[in-house]
Amino acid sequence: MGSWFDTIGTWLFKYSPRAFARGEFVTAPVVPATLLVGAAIVLVLLIVASHVRLRSLPWRDRLLLAALRTAAVLLVLACLFRPGLVIAAAVPQRNVLAVVFDDSRSMRITDVGASMARGDSATTAAASRLAVLQRAFNDSTALMRALGGRFAIRRFRFSAGATPVRAADEVRAAGTRSDLAQTLDDVRQDLDGMPLAGVVLVTDGADNGRSSLDDALLGLRARRVPVYTVGVGTERFTRDVAVERVQAPQRLLAGAAGVVEADIRMRGLDERGVSVTLEADGRVVATETVPRPAKGDLGTLRMRIPPLPPGVHRLAVRARPLANEVVTQNNEWQTSLEVRSGPERVLYVEGEPRPEFAFLRRAVAEDSAMQVVGLMRSAERKFLRLGVRDSLDLLNGFPTTREELFGYRAIILGSVEAAFFSGEQLRMLADFVSVRGGGLLVLGGRASLSEGGFAGTPLADVLPLTLTRGEINVDGPATSVQVRPTRAGDVHPALQLRETLAASRQRWDSLPPLTLVNRVGALRAGATLLLAGRTEDGRSDVPVLAWQRYGRGMSAVFTAQDSWLWRMDASIAVEDRSHQTFWRQMTRWLVDGAPSPFEVTTTPARVAPGETVVLRAQVATPQFEDINDAEVTATVTGPTGGSETLALEWSLRDDGSYAARFTPRDTGRYIVDAVAVTGRDSVQAVTTTVLVDERGADVAQAELRAPLLRRIADETGGRYYPIAEAGALADDAVYTNAGVTVREAKDLWDMPAVFLLLAFVLGAEWSYRRWRGLA
């Protein structure tokens, strides 16, 4: 059908329809354009005026005849503009065309009809995407022969990056991820300096790389290089279960529980739901059933990670496959979870003796991974110090140096006024969050928040709730509120009071009310409300617990002044541990994301054998000032016991950042032991891991992502083709503005279509007059 359309279109318009899509329209009027426009206006007005005066004819006849004659006149005048088409075409055998094949594991999926791959309508068996790709782009096919006759072909395969190959048969579909942005950058840089006429990208559209696709497309647009995308696969599976999105913690403290949240896509279900399991090191630790969604395809579940021993653990979320499911590779998701032993130090500053200080410290005292250092003002310039390392620790009260303050992972401020701190200490507290990356929690109280005079201080901008200098409640009554988690707080790990989410919700509903004495403003943009209070008069949006990211760290406000009631209220059983669980998890949450002066990360954290891993280290002083002259080395030990030592080079782009690359060859867990040496005596060490396995990350996006491929083509001036229509590539790729091209101007005013249209308009006008007896 396409060839017949092209043939007829070429005959009517003198040139191929594809030439019109790629060409630039120009005009060369026989007389000045203003004269032609003026003549057109005059002629149209004369035609209208002459037909208005023919009152002997019905208005429908006058209208139709005037329209036909106007069309004929305008068509003739349009020809006098002498329209033309300027076409830029690639000079044969003077340009390079890059053909890039998807080499990721998702190309092994068998979901393409063999009739599409072979051109045999009698065959109904399905073929793998890889087989379809190789058949369509084999060197012996008509498409590749046509492209080879016009371009110098350069072939690549890609997963995490692009690698040159000699033929499509070398594609093995072994990569575990697809990075389209990095691939396009690699191809552009590899062919830099060559006359690159275009890029043909043959893929299923899976993209889980970390590079910016917008930046990659910008680089191609700057060179005016079009990308022709060819989609392989099925856009929508009729029967499929897939683990679409998973949110899981990367680090936990020993003894802490976590929460995994997953979106499960379900299509074609006969059952009521899908069973999903959470595994830790191959052992099932949680099982949930996701009910079939009432609307749409996505269902969401949350599963609890039980406390795990210190070390690195392998987490897996698995959905039970359906009978006759086309693709099962997307039913699983895996990652690594690091559990560290601690203890992590938290500084709790209280301005007056009150029960909250004693009960909070007592709640966390049993947690071996946490150490709450207490500093309570007992009198003017006198302090009660609890949990200090030695007799000199906090001897003069709150830390006066950044090194001392930044040694803590989190800070809790109780009912202590802003005047307790100096201006420099308030700035240090703000930097503790933004620069050091620590956690800050401010508790409610008579001398806290706005009532404590913190409005307008450097600390006010750090908090997730706005403070005011106007309406404050220094001596007013307390407000009783029934505390309930919001939708965000319902699934937050720090607020899980029981082993299951349902049991945790039930416990929150039965806790006694607390009281508030502080008046706070609205949530800041980007802040999240986790706990809200319902007052006795029915108001249900009173902020109790809110938090936000600020710089490298986070800040939170807990406005209640007496959470100890959850331990001592008459309705609380002696054996109930809701209060202890709440504060243990809150303090763990505060320190969870706080970095150390020396941090090492791996990108990605999970790869396949043969894929490159980037080691990145961030080195700073105890005051968290970046260090650019450190000696950073890393020893990588593989699962078989072999090791190699890498020297990390300083990045010129980011202060304190160092990087190196290594390529794992075996499956299993790789251990990275990194050491940073600064000067003669300062040595820091850290350990991390890399998970290497054969399962691909890109199979989570198993369906053909045609919208993404269309976007890539549209933004670069290319075109998208389903694999069955890839044969049109040979003709389209010729029309390009990149590489070595020749521009040719072609007249359009003498096209057969123009003559036929003019004959049709005049014939229609004459025929209508004859039919109406007016000729």
PDB file of N, CA, C and O in Angstrom, residues 446 448-455 467-476 517-520:
ATOM      1  N   ARG A 446       6.593  25.649  75.464  1.00  0.00           N
ATOM      2  CA  ARG A 446       6.310  27.057  75.766  1.00  0.00           C
ATOM      3  C   ARG A 446       7.425  27.978  75.294  1.00  0.00           C
ATOM      4  O   ARG A 446       7.179  29.162  75.041  1.00  0.00           O
ATOM      5  N   SER A 448       9.482  27.236  72.613  1.00  0.00           N
ATOM      6  CA  SER A 448       9.948  26.703  71.331  1.00  0.00           C
ATOM      7  C   SER A 448       9.255  27.424  70.180  1.00  0.00           C
ATOM      8  O   SER A 448       8.247  28.128  70.369  1.00  0.00           O
ATOM      9  N   LEU A 449       9.811  27.268  68.980  1.00  0.00           N
ATOM     10  CA  LEU A 449       9.217  27.781  67.737  1.00  0.00           C
ATOM     11  C   LEU A 449       8.934  29.281  67.849  1.00  0.00           C
ATOM     12  O   LEU A 449       9.771  30.034  68.323  1.00  0.00           O
ATOM     13  N   SER A 450       7.747  29.731  67.439  1.00  0.00           N
ATOM     14  CA  SER A 450       7.447  31.169  67.479  1.00  0.00           C
ATOM     15  C   SER A 450       7.436  31.698  68.902  1.00  0.00           C
ATOM     16  O   SER A 450       7.888  32.824  69.169  1.00  0.00           O
ATOM     17  N   GLU A 451       6.914  30.898  69.839  1.00  0.00           N
ATOM     18  CA  GLU A 451       6.863  31.321  71.231  1.00  0.00           C
ATOM     19  C   GLU A 451       8.265  31.470  71.817  1.00  0.00           C
ATOM     20  O   GLU A 451       8.454  32.196  72.803  1.00  0.00           O
ATOM     21  N   GLY A 452       9.247  30.804  71.241  1.00  0.00           N
ATOM     22  CA  GLY A 452      10.618  30.920  71.701  1.00  0.00           C
ATOM     23  C   GLY A 452      11.409  31.985  70.978  1.00  0.00           C
ATOM     24  O   GLY A 452      12.622  32.119  71.210  1.00  0.00           O
ATOM     25  N   GLY A 453      10.762  32.738  70.083  1.00  0.00           N
ATOM     26  CA  GLY A 453      11.433  33.826  69.397  1.00  0.00           C
ATOM     27  C   GLY A 453      12.311  33.390  68.235  1.00  0.00           C
ATOM     28  O   GLY A 453      13.251  34.106  67.867  1.00  0.00           O
ATOM     29  N   PHE A 454      12.028  32.238  67.633  1.00  0.00           N
ATOM     30  CA  PHE A 454      12.856  31.760  66.519  1.00  0.00           C
ATOM     31  C   PHE A 454      12.484  32.400  65.186  1.00  0.00           C
ATOM     32  O   PHE A 454      13.210  32.232  64.203  1.00  0.00           O
ATOM     33  N   ALA A 455      11.352  33.097  65.117  1.00  0.00           N
ATOM     34  CA  ALA A 455      10.975  33.761  63.869  1.00  0.00           C
ATOM     35  C   ALA A 455      12.016  34.816  63.509  1.00  0.00           C
ATOM     36  O   ALA A 455      12.458  35.606  64.351  1.00  0.00           O
ATOM     37  N   LEU A 467       7.081  30.429  60.722  1.00  0.00           N
ATOM     38  CA  LEU A 467       6.949  30.986  62.062  1.00  0.00           C
ATOM     39  C   LEU A 467       6.532  32.446  61.964  1.00  0.00           C
ATOM     40  O   LEU A 467       6.797  33.118  60.973  1.00  0.00           O
ATOM     41  N   THR A 468       5.874  32.937  63.005  1.00  0.00           N
ATOM     42  CA  THR A 468       5.395  34.316  63.004  1.00  0.00           C
ATOM     43  C   THR A 468       5.836  35.018  64.279  1.00  0.00           C
ATOM     44  O   THR A 468       6.004  34.396  65.331  1.00  0.00           O
ATOM     45  N   ARG A 469       6.016  36.330  64.162  1.00  0.00           N
ATOM     46  CA  ARG A 469       6.347  37.139  65.335  1.00  0.00           C
ATOM     47  C   ARG A 469       5.099  37.743  65.948  1.00  0.00           C
ATOM     48  O   ARG A 469       5.157  38.376  66.995  1.00  0.00           O
ATOM     49  N   GLY A 470       3.969  37.582  65.302  1.00  0.00           N
ATOM     50  CA  GLY A 470       2.746  38.210  65.765  1.00  0.00           C
ATOM     51  C   GLY A 470       1.976  37.343  66.754  1.00  0.00           C
ATOM     52  O   GLY A 470       2.163  37.404  67.963  1.00  0.00           O
ATOM     53  N   GLU A 471       1.102  36.469  66.221  1.00  0.00           N
ATOM     54  CA  GLU A 471       0.249  35.657  67.084  1.00  0.00           C
ATOM     55  C   GLU A 471       1.052  34.520  67.702  1.00  0.00           C
ATOM     56  O   GLU A 471       1.424  33.551  67.033  1.00  0.00           O
ATOM     57  N   ILE A 472       1.331  34.648  68.989  1.00  0.00           N
ATOM     58  CA  ILE A 472       2.016  33.585  69.718  1.00  0.00           C
ATOM     59  C   ILE A 472       1.203  33.249  70.960  1.00  0.00           C
ATOM     60  O   ILE A 472       0.317  33.999  71.379  1.00  0.00           O
ATOM     61  N   ASN A 473       1.519  32.117  71.571  1.00  0.00           N
ATOM     62  CA  ASN A 473       0.738  31.614  72.688  1.00  0.00           C
ATOM     63  C   ASN A 473       1.673  31.295  73.849  1.00  0.00           C
ATOM     64  O   ASN A 473       1.944  30.139  74.149  1.00  0.00           O
ATOM     65  N   VAL A 474       2.198  32.341  74.477  1.00  0.00           N
ATOM     66  CA  VAL A 474       3.166  32.129  75.543  1.00  0.00           C
ATOM     67  C   VAL A 474       2.494  31.620  76.816  1.00  0.00           C
ATOM     68  O   VAL A 474       2.961  30.663  77.438  1.00  0.00           O
ATOM     69  N   ASP A 475       1.376  32.233  77.214  1.00  0.00           N
ATOM     70  CA  ASP A 475       0.714  31.863  78.471  1.00  0.00           C
ATOM     71  C   ASP A 475      -0.694  31.342  78.246  1.00  0.00           C
ATOM     72  O   ASP A 475      -1.415  31.104  79.221  1.00  0.00           O
ATOM     73  N   GLY A 476      -1.108  31.169  77.002  1.00  0.00           N
ATOM     74  CA  GLY A 476      -2.469  30.737  76.721  1.00  0.00           C
ATOM     75  C   GLY A 476      -2.689  29.261  76.981  1.00  0.00           C
ATOM     76  O   GLY A 476      -1.762  28.517  77.316  1.00  0.00           O
ATOM     77  N   VAL A 517       0.828  23.818  72.339  1.00  0.00           N
ATOM     78  CA  VAL A 517       0.820  25.176  72.877  1.00  0.00           C
ATOM     79  C   VAL A 517       1.395  26.178  71.878  1.00  0.00           C
ATOM     80  O   VAL A 517       1.355  27.384  72.136  1.00  0.00           O
ATOM     81  N   ASN A 518       1.917  25.703  70.760  1.00  0.00           N
ATOM     82  CA  ASN A 518       2.557  26.587  69.784  1.00  0.00           C
ATOM     83  C   ASN A 518       1.613  26.909  68.638  1.00  0.00           C
ATOM     84  O   ASN A 518       0.823  26.071  68.198  1.00  0.00           O
ATOM     85  N   ARG A 519       1.733  28.150  68.166  1.00  0.00           N
ATOM     86  CA  ARG A 519       0.991  28.572  66.977  1.00  0.00           C
ATOM     87  C   ARG A 519       1.968  28.645  65.814  1.00  0.00           C
ATOM     88  O   ARG A 519       2.913  29.440  65.839  1.00  0.00           O
ATOM     89  N   VAL A 520       1.756  27.796  64.819  1.00  0.00           N
ATOM     90  CA  VAL A 520       2.656  27.739  63.664  1.00  0.00           C
ATOM     91  C   VAL A 520       1.860  28.093  62.411  1.00  0.00           C
ATOM     92  O   VAL A 520       0.623  28.026  62.381  1.00  0.00           O
TER      93      VAL A 520
END
